[in-house]
Short mmCIF file of C-alpha atoms and ligand atoms in Angstrom, two decimals:
data_model
loop_
_atom_site.label_atom_id
_atom_site.label_comp_id
_atom_site.label_asym_id
_atom_site.label_seq_id
_atom_site.Cartn_x
_atom_site.Cartn_y
_atom_site.Cartn_z
CA UNK A 438 10.69 -55.49 -5.79
CA UNK A 439 9.52 -56.44 -2.11
CA UNK A 440 10.80 -52.62 -1.20
CA UNK A 441 9.74 -51.07 -4.65
CA UNK A 442 5.86 -51.66 -4.26
CA UNK A 443 5.47 -49.70 -0.59
CA UNK A 444 7.32 -47.16 -2.14
CA UNK A 445 5.20 -46.75 -5.31
CA UNK A 446 2.11 -46.77 -3.17
CA UNK A 447 3.69 -43.81 -0.73
CA UNK A 448 3.85 -41.71 -4.07
CA UNK A 449 0.65 -42.25 -5.56
CA UNK A 450 -0.57 -40.52 -2.84
CA UNK A 451 0.55 -37.43 -4.06
CA UNK A 452 -1.57 -36.12 -6.44
CA UNK A 453 0.86 -34.67 -9.37
CA UNK A 454 -1.13 -31.54 -9.25
CA UNK A 455 0.12 -31.12 -5.92
CA UNK A 456 3.68 -30.64 -6.51
CA UNK A 457 2.77 -28.15 -9.46
CA UNK A 458 0.23 -25.95 -7.82
CA UNK A 459 0.68 -22.45 -8.73
CA UNK A 460 1.18 -19.93 -6.36
CA UNK A 461 -1.95 -18.08 -5.57
CA UNK A 462 -1.68 -15.66 -2.74
CA UNK A 463 -4.76 -15.92 -0.20
CA UNK A 464 -3.94 -12.93 0.98
CA UNK A 465 -2.16 -9.55 -0.78
CA UNK A 466 -0.28 -6.59 1.37
CA UNK A 467 0.57 -4.37 -1.17
CA UNK A 468 3.01 -1.78 0.24
CA UNK A 469 3.44 2.21 -1.83
CA UNK A 470 6.20 4.31 -0.43
CA UNK A 471 5.09 7.47 -2.70
CA UNK A 472 8.71 8.82 -3.89
CA UNK A 473 10.67 5.79 -2.73
CA UNK A 474 13.63 5.12 -5.18
CA UNK A 475 16.62 3.60 -5.02
CA UNK A 476 18.69 6.44 -2.88
CA UNK A 477 16.09 6.54 -0.71
CA UNK A 478 16.05 2.85 0.17
CA UNK A 479 20.02 2.83 0.27
CA UNK A 480 20.08 5.95 2.28
CA UNK A 481 17.41 4.04 4.82
CA UNK A 482 19.56 1.25 5.00
CA UNK A 483 22.96 3.12 5.73
CA UNK A 484 21.12 4.36 9.05
CA UNK A 485 19.11 1.57 9.57
CA UNK A 486 21.79 -1.23 9.14
CA UNK A 487 19.71 -4.31 8.15
CA UNK A 488 16.47 -3.07 6.54
CA UNK A 489 13.89 -5.98 6.36
CA UNK A 490 12.99 -5.32 2.78
CA UNK A 491 16.40 -7.68 2.37
CA UNK A 492 14.03 -10.70 3.38
CA UNK A 493 12.63 -9.82 0.28
CA UNK A 494 14.13 -12.74 -2.46
CA UNK A 495 12.28 -11.29 -6.20
CA UNK A 496 13.02 -7.77 -6.98
CA UNK A 497 11.92 -6.34 -10.07
CA UNK A 498 11.91 -3.03 -11.48
CA UNK A 499 9.26 -1.20 -13.31
CA UNK A 500 8.83 2.00 -15.25
CA UNK A 501 6.25 4.75 -13.70
CA UNK A 502 5.15 6.89 -16.63
CA UNK A 503 1.64 7.94 -16.80
CA UNK A 504 -0.82 8.06 -20.23
CA UNK A 505 0.47 12.03 -20.64
CA UNK A 506 3.65 12.45 -19.30
CA UNK A 507 7.17 10.68 -18.99
CA UNK A 508 7.01 11.86 -15.52
CA UNK A 509 4.41 10.71 -13.53
CA UNK A 510 2.00 11.70 -10.25
CA UNK A 511 0.63 9.80 -7.44
CA UNK A 512 -2.85 9.40 -9.21
CA UNK A 513 -1.95 8.13 -12.56
CA UNK A 514 0.99 5.74 -10.97
CA UNK A 515 -1.44 4.75 -8.70
CA UNK A 516 -4.15 3.93 -10.83
CA UNK A 517 -1.66 1.78 -12.84
CA UNK A 518 -1.42 -0.39 -9.76
CA UNK A 519 -4.87 -0.46 -8.95
CA UNK A 520 -6.24 -0.94 -12.01
CA UNK A 521 -3.65 -2.41 -14.34
CA UNK A 522 -4.25 0.45 -16.54
CA UNK A 523 -2.41 3.56 -17.39
CA UNK A 524 -4.11 7.40 -16.80
CA UNK A 525 -3.39 10.60 -17.20
CA UNK A 526 -1.87 12.71 -14.11
CA UNK A 527 -4.45 13.43 -11.59
CA UNK A 528 -6.53 11.27 -12.55
CA UNK A 529 -8.46 8.82 -9.63
CA UNK A 530 -9.00 5.31 -11.05
CA UNK A 531 -10.68 6.64 -14.30
CA UNK A 532 -9.51 6.00 -18.08
CA UNK A 533 -8.31 9.35 -19.64
CA UNK A 534 -11.18 9.39 -21.73
CA UNK A 535 -13.35 9.59 -18.48
CA UNK A 536 -14.34 5.89 -18.03
CA UNK A 537 -14.14 4.23 -14.48
CA UNK A 538 -11.49 1.31 -13.93
CA UNK A 539 -12.03 -1.64 -11.83
CA UNK A 540 -9.79 -1.27 -8.94
CA UNK A 541 -8.27 -4.33 -7.28
CA UNK A 542 -10.45 -3.41 -4.30
CA UNK A 543 -13.32 -4.33 -6.44
CA UNK A 544 -11.84 -7.22 -7.47
CA UNK A 545 -11.34 -8.72 -4.09
CA UNK A 546 -14.67 -7.61 -2.83
CA UNK A 547 -15.83 -10.33 -6.01
CA UNK A 548 -13.94 -12.56 -4.00
CA UNK A 549 -15.40 -11.61 -0.63
CA UNK A 550 -11.76 -10.64 0.47
CA UNK A 551 -11.69 -8.33 2.90
CA UNK A 552 -10.33 -4.99 2.17
CA UNK A 553 -8.44 -2.43 3.97
CA UNK A 554 -6.56 1.07 2.96
CA UNK A 555 -3.89 2.26 5.71
CA UNK A 556 -2.31 5.78 4.84
CA UNK A 557 0.18 8.43 6.33
CA UNK A 558 -1.86 11.23 4.79
CA UNK A 559 -5.66 11.91 4.38
CA UNK A 560 -7.22 8.73 3.18
CA UNK A 561 -8.46 10.98 0.41
CA UNK A 562 -5.29 11.85 -0.52
CA UNK A 563 -4.06 10.34 -4.33
CA UNK A 564 -2.56 7.23 -3.56
CA UNK A 565 -5.06 5.72 -1.07
CA UNK A 566 -7.86 7.96 -3.23
CA UNK A 567 -7.09 5.01 -6.52
CA UNK A 568 -8.19 1.97 -4.77
CA UNK A 569 -11.32 3.47 -3.54
CA UNK A 570 -12.63 6.02 -5.90
CA UNK A 571 -13.21 7.20 -9.67
CA UNK A 572 -13.00 10.97 -9.87
CA UNK A 573 -11.38 13.05 -13.19
CA UNK A 574 -9.60 14.41 -10.42
CA UNK A 575 -7.40 14.27 -7.60
CA UNK A 576 -8.39 17.83 -6.56
CA UNK A 577 -12.03 16.55 -5.68
CA UNK A 578 -11.22 15.59 -2.10
CA UNK A 579 -14.75 15.71 -0.75
CA UNK A 580 -16.20 13.75 -3.60
CA UNK A 581 -13.51 11.42 -3.07
CA UNK A 582 -14.42 11.18 0.69
CA UNK A 583 -17.85 9.97 -0.61
CA UNK A 584 -16.67 7.37 -2.56
CA UNK A 585 -14.53 5.92 0.46
CA UNK A 586 -17.66 6.52 2.92
CA UNK A 587 -19.61 4.19 0.55
CA UNK A 588 -17.08 1.53 -0.68
CA UNK A 589 -17.41 -0.81 2.09
CA UNK A 590 -13.84 -1.59 2.66
CA UNK A 591 -13.43 -3.13 5.91
CA UNK A 592 -10.23 -1.11 7.45
CA UNK A 593 -9.62 2.58 6.76
CA UNK A 594 -6.83 4.20 8.91
CA UNK A 595 -5.24 7.74 7.78
CA UNK A 596 -6.31 11.34 8.00
CA UNK A 597 -8.55 13.69 6.64
CA UNK A 598 -11.84 13.81 8.90
CA UNK A 599 -12.07 17.78 7.40
CA UNK A 600 -13.88 15.94 4.02
CA UNK A 601 -16.09 13.94 6.02
CA UNK A 602 -17.62 16.40 8.65
CA UNK A 603 -20.53 18.91 7.58
CA UNK A 604 -19.71 22.25 6.99
CA UNK A 605 -21.26 23.37 10.28
CA UNK A 606 -18.67 21.45 12.50
CA UNK A 607 -15.25 23.43 12.89
CA UNK A 608 -12.48 22.58 11.11
CA UNK A 609 -14.72 20.93 7.70
CA UNK A 610 -13.65 21.27 4.54
CA UNK A 611 -16.97 20.31 3.31
CA UNK A 612 -19.33 23.16 1.28
CA UNK A 613 -22.60 21.10 2.44
CA UNK A 614 -24.43 19.09 5.64
CA UNK A 615 -23.43 15.82 4.52
CA UNK A 616 -21.92 13.94 7.70
CA UNK A 617 -19.81 11.12 6.32
CA UNK A 618 -18.77 9.79 9.78
CA UNK A 619 -22.08 9.88 11.42
CA UNK A 620 -23.20 7.51 7.97
CA UNK A 621 -20.52 5.57 8.51
CA UNK A 622 -21.10 5.14 12.10
CA UNK A 623 -24.84 3.30 11.11
CA UNK A 624 -22.07 0.00 9.87
CA UNK A 625 -18.41 -0.03 11.03
CA UNK A 626 -16.89 1.76 14.14
CA UNK A 627 -15.92 5.10 13.39
CA UNK A 628 -12.65 6.38 15.52
CA UNK A 629 -10.85 9.39 15.72
CA UNK A 630 -8.21 9.44 18.39
CA UNK A 631 -4.93 7.57 19.83
CA UNK A 632 -7.12 6.37 23.13
CA UNK A 633 -10.46 4.98 20.98
CA UNK A 634 -7.29 3.14 18.70
CA UNK A 635 -5.83 2.03 21.65
CA UNK A 636 -9.31 0.24 22.84
CA UNK A 637 -10.82 -0.64 19.79
CA UNK A 638 -12.22 -4.27 20.49
CA UNK A 639 -12.82 -7.03 18.66
CA UNK A 640 -14.21 -5.44 15.57
CA UNK A 641 -14.74 -6.52 12.06
CA UNK A 642 -14.78 -3.18 10.25
CA UNK A 643 -13.02 -0.02 11.84
CA UNK A 644 -12.70 3.47 10.11
CA UNK A 645 -9.69 5.58 11.86
CA UNK A 646 -9.57 9.28 10.90
CA UNK A 647 -6.84 10.25 13.34
CA UNK A 648 -5.94 13.90 12.01
CA UNK A 649 -7.89 16.76 10.71
CA UNK A 650 -5.76 16.81 7.24
CA UNK A 651 -2.78 14.78 7.00
CA UNK A 652 -1.21 12.46 9.80
CA UNK A 653 1.93 13.90 11.92
CA UNK A 654 5.59 12.80 10.51
CA UNK A 655 7.46 9.73 11.13
CA UNK A 656 8.25 9.32 14.66
CA UNK A 657 5.34 11.30 16.01
CA UNK A 658 2.05 9.61 14.72
CA UNK A 659 -0.16 8.34 17.14
CA UNK A 660 -0.49 5.66 16.35
CA UNK A 661 2.24 5.06 13.95
CA UNK A 662 1.87 3.65 10.52
CA UNK A 663 3.47 0.11 12.12
CA UNK A 664 0.87 0.10 14.65
CA UNK A 665 -2.49 0.38 12.17
CA UNK A 666 -0.93 -1.80 10.01
CA UNK A 667 -0.38 -4.54 12.71
CA UNK A 668 -4.41 -3.98 13.93
CA UNK A 669 -5.01 -3.58 9.93
CA UNK A 670 -3.49 -7.15 9.56
CA UNK A 671 -5.54 -8.33 12.55
CA UNK A 672 -8.91 -7.82 11.94
CA UNK A 673 -8.58 -7.86 8.20
CA UNK A 674 -7.34 -11.63 8.75
CA UNK A 675 -10.43 -12.88 10.19
CA UNK A 676 -11.78 -13.09 6.74
CA UNK A 677 -11.93 -17.15 5.80
CA UNK A 678 -11.35 -15.97 2.25
CA UNK A 679 -8.38 -13.98 2.46
CA UNK A 680 -7.68 -10.23 2.10
CA UNK A 681 -6.26 -7.08 0.34
CA UNK A 682 -4.33 -4.08 2.11
CA UNK A 683 -2.84 -1.45 0.38
CA UNK A 684 -0.24 0.46 3.41
CA UNK A 685 1.00 3.84 1.98
CA UNK A 686 4.57 5.48 3.48
CA UNK A 687 2.98 9.15 2.32
CA UNK A 688 5.43 10.93 3.52
CA UNK A 689 8.27 9.93 1.87
CA UNK A 690 7.85 11.78 -1.21
CA UNK A 691 6.95 14.70 0.87
CA UNK A 692 10.69 14.96 2.31
CA UNK A 693 11.67 14.53 -1.86
CA UNK A 694 9.68 17.77 -2.30
CA UNK A 695 11.23 19.56 0.24
CA UNK A 696 14.67 18.35 -0.21
CA UNK A 697 14.89 16.81 3.58
CA UNK A 698 17.38 14.15 3.84
CA UNK A 699 16.69 13.85 7.49
CA UNK A 700 12.80 13.42 7.41
CA UNK A 701 13.45 11.33 4.05
CA UNK A 702 15.51 8.67 6.27
CA UNK A 703 12.86 8.81 9.18
CA UNK A 704 9.60 8.30 6.99
CA UNK A 705 12.11 5.24 4.94
CA UNK A 706 13.26 3.85 8.59
CA UNK A 707 9.60 4.06 9.46
CA UNK A 708 8.27 2.20 6.46
CA UNK A 709 10.60 -0.43 6.66
CA UNK A 710 9.36 -1.10 10.80
CA UNK A 711 6.19 -1.37 8.93
CA UNK A 712 6.91 -3.81 6.46
CA UNK A 713 8.76 -5.65 9.34
CA UNK A 714 5.10 -6.34 10.91
CA UNK A 715 3.57 -7.49 7.66
CA UNK A 716 6.73 -10.09 7.18
CA UNK A 717 5.76 -10.96 10.66
CA UNK A 718 2.63 -12.19 9.50
CA UNK A 719 2.92 -13.71 6.82
CA UNK A 720 6.10 -15.79 7.87
CA UNK A 721 3.58 -17.21 10.02
CA UNK A 722 0.64 -17.40 7.29
CA UNK A 723 2.49 -18.43 4.54
CA UNK A 724 -0.44 -17.80 2.06
CA UNK A 725 0.29 -13.94 2.09
CA UNK A 726 2.04 -12.19 -1.01
CA UNK A 727 3.74 -8.80 0.44
CA UNK A 728 4.83 -6.36 -2.31
CA UNK A 729 6.56 -3.10 -2.13
CA UNK A 730 7.14 -0.63 -4.47
CA UNK A 731 7.13 3.34 -5.20
CA UNK A 732 4.72 5.47 -7.43
CA UNK A 733 8.09 7.14 -8.90
CA UNK A 734 11.10 8.63 -7.40
CA UNK A 735 10.85 12.25 -5.84
CA UNK A 736 13.45 14.65 -5.93
CA UNK A 737 16.44 13.24 -8.02
CA UNK A 738 17.63 12.23 -4.71
CA UNK A 739 21.72 10.64 -4.37
CA UNK A 740 23.73 10.32 -2.10
CA UNK A 741 27.24 11.65 -2.18
CA UNK A 742 29.29 10.85 1.40
CA UNK A 743 28.47 9.18 4.60
CA UNK A 744 29.52 6.20 6.59
CA UNK A 745 28.38 2.59 6.84
CA UNK A 746 29.99 1.97 9.98
CA UNK A 747 28.79 5.13 11.91
CA UNK A 748 25.29 4.76 10.12
CA UNK A 749 25.56 8.39 8.26
CA UNK A 750 24.77 10.06 5.18
CA UNK A 751 26.97 13.12 5.33
CA UNK A 752 26.87 14.48 1.94
CA UNK A 753 23.66 14.20 -0.20
CA UNK A 754 21.52 16.15 -3.12
CA UNK A 755 18.44 16.41 -4.37
CA UNK A 756 18.50 17.48 -8.60
CA UNK A 757 15.15 19.35 -7.87
CA UNK A 758 12.13 19.13 -6.16
CA UNK A 759 9.50 17.40 -8.66
CA UNK A 760 8.66 13.49 -9.15
CA UNK A 761 11.79 12.13 -11.81
CA UNK A 762 10.82 9.62 -14.75
CA UNK A 763 13.49 6.88 -12.98
CA UNK A 764 12.35 3.01 -13.01
CA UNK A 765 10.91 2.08 -9.22
CA UNK A 766 11.83 -1.00 -7.57
CA UNK A 767 8.93 -3.92 -6.68
CA UNK A 768 10.22 -6.33 -3.71
CA UNK A 769 8.35 -9.34 -3.57
CA UNK A 770 7.58 -12.27 -0.93
CA UNK A 771 5.43 -14.96 -0.18
CA UNK A 772 3.11 -17.21 -3.09
CA UNK A 773 2.89 -16.05 -6.34
CA UNK A 774 6.25 -13.40 -5.80
CA UNK A 775 8.14 -14.74 -8.49
CA UNK A 776 5.89 -12.55 -10.90
CA UNK A 777 7.14 -9.55 -10.16
CA UNK A 778 11.00 -10.16 -10.91
CA UNK A 779 12.95 -8.43 -14.19
CA UNK A 780 11.80 -5.38 -16.02
CA UNK A 781 8.38 -4.19 -16.52
CA UNK A 782 5.92 -1.38 -16.53
CA UNK A 783 3.60 -0.31 -13.23
CA UNK A 784 0.36 -1.76 -14.75
CA UNK A 785 1.70 -5.12 -14.30
CA UNK A 786 1.32 -4.71 -10.74
CA UNK A 787 -2.21 -3.87 -10.89
CA UNK A 788 -2.55 -6.91 -13.83
CA UNK A 789 -0.81 -9.47 -11.52
CA UNK A 790 -2.83 -8.58 -8.57
CA UNK A 791 -5.99 -8.91 -10.57
CA UNK A 792 -5.55 -12.31 -12.05
CA UNK A 793 -4.66 -13.61 -8.53
CA UNK A 794 -8.04 -12.21 -7.41
CA UNK A 795 -9.84 -13.71 -10.31
CA UNK A 796 -8.06 -17.10 -9.76
CA UNK A 797 -8.97 -17.19 -6.18
CA UNK A 798 -12.52 -17.33 -7.41
MG1 MG B 1406 0.33 9.31 -1.58
ZN1 ZN B 1407 5.29 13.74 -4.76
#
């Protein structure tokens, strides 16, 4: 009994709820590999060897169909992940009857989290756009740019300055005199070059548009997707309330459309390297949920031959140049990750992130 009393006292120091505390992440990093199906990941693994993705223990599959088509585009699938709701193809975070759908970025702002978007495409392209804009067509790049410019998103890295500069500037794709970069410069740091990126000081917010249109291909991008993501996490993690960051490997999809195996593998490896940057942060931080998924598969890619030892894919085939209806994987790491196991729907990704944002209140 003499020994039991101090032991009971010791136990009473730990409230029961602490032992079963719900796993609510402080930070969420959502990686979207555009067009990244299982075969794309497999090809990346054959050539790279061990993937950072193999650190993820909670893995699920999601259906990707849109409101009006079994085969989705990036706008509808992105909307499902950004808002938790299905919509028609080509629609940017609006319902099929034209109502704006609240995004995870808007929910993050409600709880004073910092927010960021990083993409290897134009930042106005469908995947990043669904997190920052509400527009009835993904083709309305100049309107999407205006909404991005007033979104208050703290970190924006990608391409597409042609939509942000007035029609008097060479290379502009605007029809009007609006200078969105000049407007942004009143409240945030605006940068356009690799040198400015490397010399960026200790800022709380930044808009970096490093190309007139899309960023260059993997291995030619400067700054690269891993560096952009490292800097974004460094800036956003200064917020004591946490952050939401979306990082897109935009060009995996384009290699699929082009039926270009080598570019596809190069983009996959670059994307996995970028995931490694987030894992390095999350392992130390331990309050960060990382999700890696795709909006859809592209090209109906299949691997027919190659060598694990020589790290080569020697024979592969695309069944077409379009998106497919195949389920795509969801990899989850960190607090709250177990919710993403099993077979579900792509809306579950948006709904679960939003649930975590609301629980942060
Ligand atoms: Mg995309
Ligand atoms: Zn595509």
